[in-house]
mmCIF file of C-alpha atoms in Angstrom:
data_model
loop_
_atom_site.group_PDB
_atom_site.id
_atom_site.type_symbol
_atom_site.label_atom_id
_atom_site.label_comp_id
_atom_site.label_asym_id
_atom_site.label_seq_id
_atom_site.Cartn_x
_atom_site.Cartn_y
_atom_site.Cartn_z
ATOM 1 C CA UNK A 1 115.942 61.050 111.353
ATOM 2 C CA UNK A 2 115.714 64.413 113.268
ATOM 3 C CA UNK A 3 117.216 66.013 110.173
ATOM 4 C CA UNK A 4 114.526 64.618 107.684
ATOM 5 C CA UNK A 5 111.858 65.875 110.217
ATOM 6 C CA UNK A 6 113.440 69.668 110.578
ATOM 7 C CA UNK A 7 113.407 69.650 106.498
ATOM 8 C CA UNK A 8 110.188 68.320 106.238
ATOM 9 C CA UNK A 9 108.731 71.402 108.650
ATOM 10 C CA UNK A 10 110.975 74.154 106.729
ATOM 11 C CA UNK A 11 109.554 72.679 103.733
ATOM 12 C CA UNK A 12 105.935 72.918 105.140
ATOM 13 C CA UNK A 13 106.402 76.388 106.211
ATOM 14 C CA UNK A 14 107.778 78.479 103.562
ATOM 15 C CA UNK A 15 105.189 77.898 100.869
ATOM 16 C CA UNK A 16 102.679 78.339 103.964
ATOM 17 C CA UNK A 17 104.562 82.021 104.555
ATOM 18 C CA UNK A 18 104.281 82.735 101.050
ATOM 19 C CA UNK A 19 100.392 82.130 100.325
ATOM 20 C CA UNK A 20 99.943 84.758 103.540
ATOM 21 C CA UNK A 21 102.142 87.050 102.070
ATOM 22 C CA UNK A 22 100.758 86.856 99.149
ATOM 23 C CA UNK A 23 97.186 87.088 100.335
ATOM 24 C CA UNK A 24 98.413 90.123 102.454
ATOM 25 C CA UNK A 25 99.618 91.885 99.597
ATOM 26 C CA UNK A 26 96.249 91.146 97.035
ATOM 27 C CA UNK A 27 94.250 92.654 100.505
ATOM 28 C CA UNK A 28 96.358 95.814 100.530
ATOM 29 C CA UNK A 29 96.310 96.445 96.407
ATOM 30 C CA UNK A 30 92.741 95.688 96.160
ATOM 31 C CA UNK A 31 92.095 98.670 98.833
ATOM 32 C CA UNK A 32 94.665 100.752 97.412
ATOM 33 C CA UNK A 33 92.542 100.364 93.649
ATOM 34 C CA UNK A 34 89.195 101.105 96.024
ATOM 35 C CA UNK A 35 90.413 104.104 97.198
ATOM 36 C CA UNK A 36 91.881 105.156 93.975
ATOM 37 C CA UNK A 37 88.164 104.574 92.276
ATOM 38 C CA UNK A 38 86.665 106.553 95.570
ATOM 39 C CA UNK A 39 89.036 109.514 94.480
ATOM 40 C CA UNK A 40 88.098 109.436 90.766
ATOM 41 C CA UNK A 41 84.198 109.367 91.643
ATOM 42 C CA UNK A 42 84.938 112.611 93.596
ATOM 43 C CA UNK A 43 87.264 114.266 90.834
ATOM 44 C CA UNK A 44 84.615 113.773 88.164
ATOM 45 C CA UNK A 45 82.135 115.045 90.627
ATOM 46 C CA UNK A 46 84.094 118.308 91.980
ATOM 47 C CA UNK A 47 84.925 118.628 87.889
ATOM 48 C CA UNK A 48 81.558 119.095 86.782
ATOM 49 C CA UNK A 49 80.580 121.202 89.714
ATOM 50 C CA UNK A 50 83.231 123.473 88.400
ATOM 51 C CA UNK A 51 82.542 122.844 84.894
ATOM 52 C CA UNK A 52 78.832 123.995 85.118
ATOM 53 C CA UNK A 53 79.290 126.805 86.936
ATOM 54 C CA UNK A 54 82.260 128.295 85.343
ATOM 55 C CA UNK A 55 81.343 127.716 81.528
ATOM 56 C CA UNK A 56 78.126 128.299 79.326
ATOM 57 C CA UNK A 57 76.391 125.204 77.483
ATOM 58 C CA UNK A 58 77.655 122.521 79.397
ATOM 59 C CA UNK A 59 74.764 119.770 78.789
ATOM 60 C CA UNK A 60 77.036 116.699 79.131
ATOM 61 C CA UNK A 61 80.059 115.740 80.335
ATOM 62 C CA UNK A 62 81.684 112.583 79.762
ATOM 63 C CA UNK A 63 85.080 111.251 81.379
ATOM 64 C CA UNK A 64 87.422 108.758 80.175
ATOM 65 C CA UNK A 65 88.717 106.456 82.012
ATOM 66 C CA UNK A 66 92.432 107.136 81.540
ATOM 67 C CA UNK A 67 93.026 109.204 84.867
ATOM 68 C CA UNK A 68 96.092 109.665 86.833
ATOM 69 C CA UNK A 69 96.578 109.740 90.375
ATOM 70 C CA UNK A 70 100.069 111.907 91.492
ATOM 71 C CA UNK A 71 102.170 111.238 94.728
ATOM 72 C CA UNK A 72 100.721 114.317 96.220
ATOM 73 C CA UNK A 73 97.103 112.827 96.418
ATOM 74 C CA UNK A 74 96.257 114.852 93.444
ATOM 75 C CA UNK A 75 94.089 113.251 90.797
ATOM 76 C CA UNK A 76 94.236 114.106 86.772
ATOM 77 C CA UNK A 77 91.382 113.830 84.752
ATOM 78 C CA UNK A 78 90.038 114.109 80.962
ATOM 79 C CA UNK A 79 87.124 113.548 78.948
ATOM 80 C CA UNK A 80 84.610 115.718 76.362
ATOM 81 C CA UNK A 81 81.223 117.852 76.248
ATOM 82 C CA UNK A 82 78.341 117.226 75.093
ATOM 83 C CA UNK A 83 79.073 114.572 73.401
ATOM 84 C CA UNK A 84 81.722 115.800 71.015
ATOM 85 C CA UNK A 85 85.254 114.538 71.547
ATOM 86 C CA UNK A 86 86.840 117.082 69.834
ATOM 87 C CA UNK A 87 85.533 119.220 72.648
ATOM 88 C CA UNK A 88 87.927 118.288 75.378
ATOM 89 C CA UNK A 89 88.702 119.084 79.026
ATOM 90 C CA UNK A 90 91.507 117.691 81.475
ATOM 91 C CA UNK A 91 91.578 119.284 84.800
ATOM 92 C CA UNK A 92 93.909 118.042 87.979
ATOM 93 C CA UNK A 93 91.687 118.004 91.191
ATOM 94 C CA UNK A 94 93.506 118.333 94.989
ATOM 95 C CA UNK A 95 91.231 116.261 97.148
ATOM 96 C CA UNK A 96 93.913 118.525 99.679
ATOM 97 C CA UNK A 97 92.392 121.810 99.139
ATOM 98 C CA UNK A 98 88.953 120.126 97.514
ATOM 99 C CA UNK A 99 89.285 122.673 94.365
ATOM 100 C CA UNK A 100 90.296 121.842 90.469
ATOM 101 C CA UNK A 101 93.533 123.753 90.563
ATOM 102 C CA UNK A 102 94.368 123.371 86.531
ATOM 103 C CA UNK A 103 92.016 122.910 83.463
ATOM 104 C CA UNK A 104 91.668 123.386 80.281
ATOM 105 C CA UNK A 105 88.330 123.563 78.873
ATOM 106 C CA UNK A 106 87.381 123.476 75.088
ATOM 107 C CA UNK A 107 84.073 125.676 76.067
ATOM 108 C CA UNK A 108 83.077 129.524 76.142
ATOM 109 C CA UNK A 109 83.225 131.199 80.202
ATOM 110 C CA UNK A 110 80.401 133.216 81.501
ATOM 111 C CA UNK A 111 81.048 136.452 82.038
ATOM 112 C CA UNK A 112 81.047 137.019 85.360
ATOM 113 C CA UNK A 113 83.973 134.055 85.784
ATOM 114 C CA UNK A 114 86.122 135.065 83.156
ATOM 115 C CA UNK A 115 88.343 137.372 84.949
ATOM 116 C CA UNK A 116 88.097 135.058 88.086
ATOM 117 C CA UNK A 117 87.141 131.395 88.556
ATOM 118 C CA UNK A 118 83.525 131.420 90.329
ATOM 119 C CA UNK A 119 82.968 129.681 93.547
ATOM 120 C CA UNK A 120 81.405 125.691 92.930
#
């Protein structure tokens, strides 16, 4: 009898230890995906704060939503201006050092920033 009772409680407790678990790891994806979308808000923001003030007739920027984050904290981005896809830009922000530290751009620089990127 003392046998059916101790394999009666195992079975009671493992599936118990396995909805936590589970539950424990949905709570820690669902922030990871949070922070992930917090970091691509700021990207696209720090982009086009770069974008604007580096290149000339930048109306619109749009971003896809195919970005990339890298183990370093590092976040790569693309997407198009003004509306024209065949106008494309990628650029790889460092939340780090808060800067875009590669681009490419499918637009024309100002002058003064095309010897040296310009402050954003």
């Amino acid at each position: 009898m003392k046998k059916y009772i101790i394999i009666l409680i195992t079975l009671v407790i493992i599936p118990l230890g396995g909805i936590f678990m589970k539950e424990r790891h949905d709570k820690k994806t669902e922030a990871q995906e949070a922070k992930k979308e917090e970091l691509y808000s700021l990207a696209n923001k720090r982009m086009t704060d770069f974008i604007k003030t580096n290149y000339h007739d930048i109306e619109r920027i749009d971003y896809t939503n195919d970005y990339e984050v890298n183990p370093m904290g590092g976040i790569s981005i693309n997407g198009y201006l003004n509306g024209n896809k065949k106008k494309e830009l990628w650029g790889i922000y460092d939340k780090g050092n808060d800067k875009v530290i590669s681009f490419t751009v499918d637009a024309k620089e100002k002058p003064e920033c095309e010897d040296k990127v310009c402050e954003y």
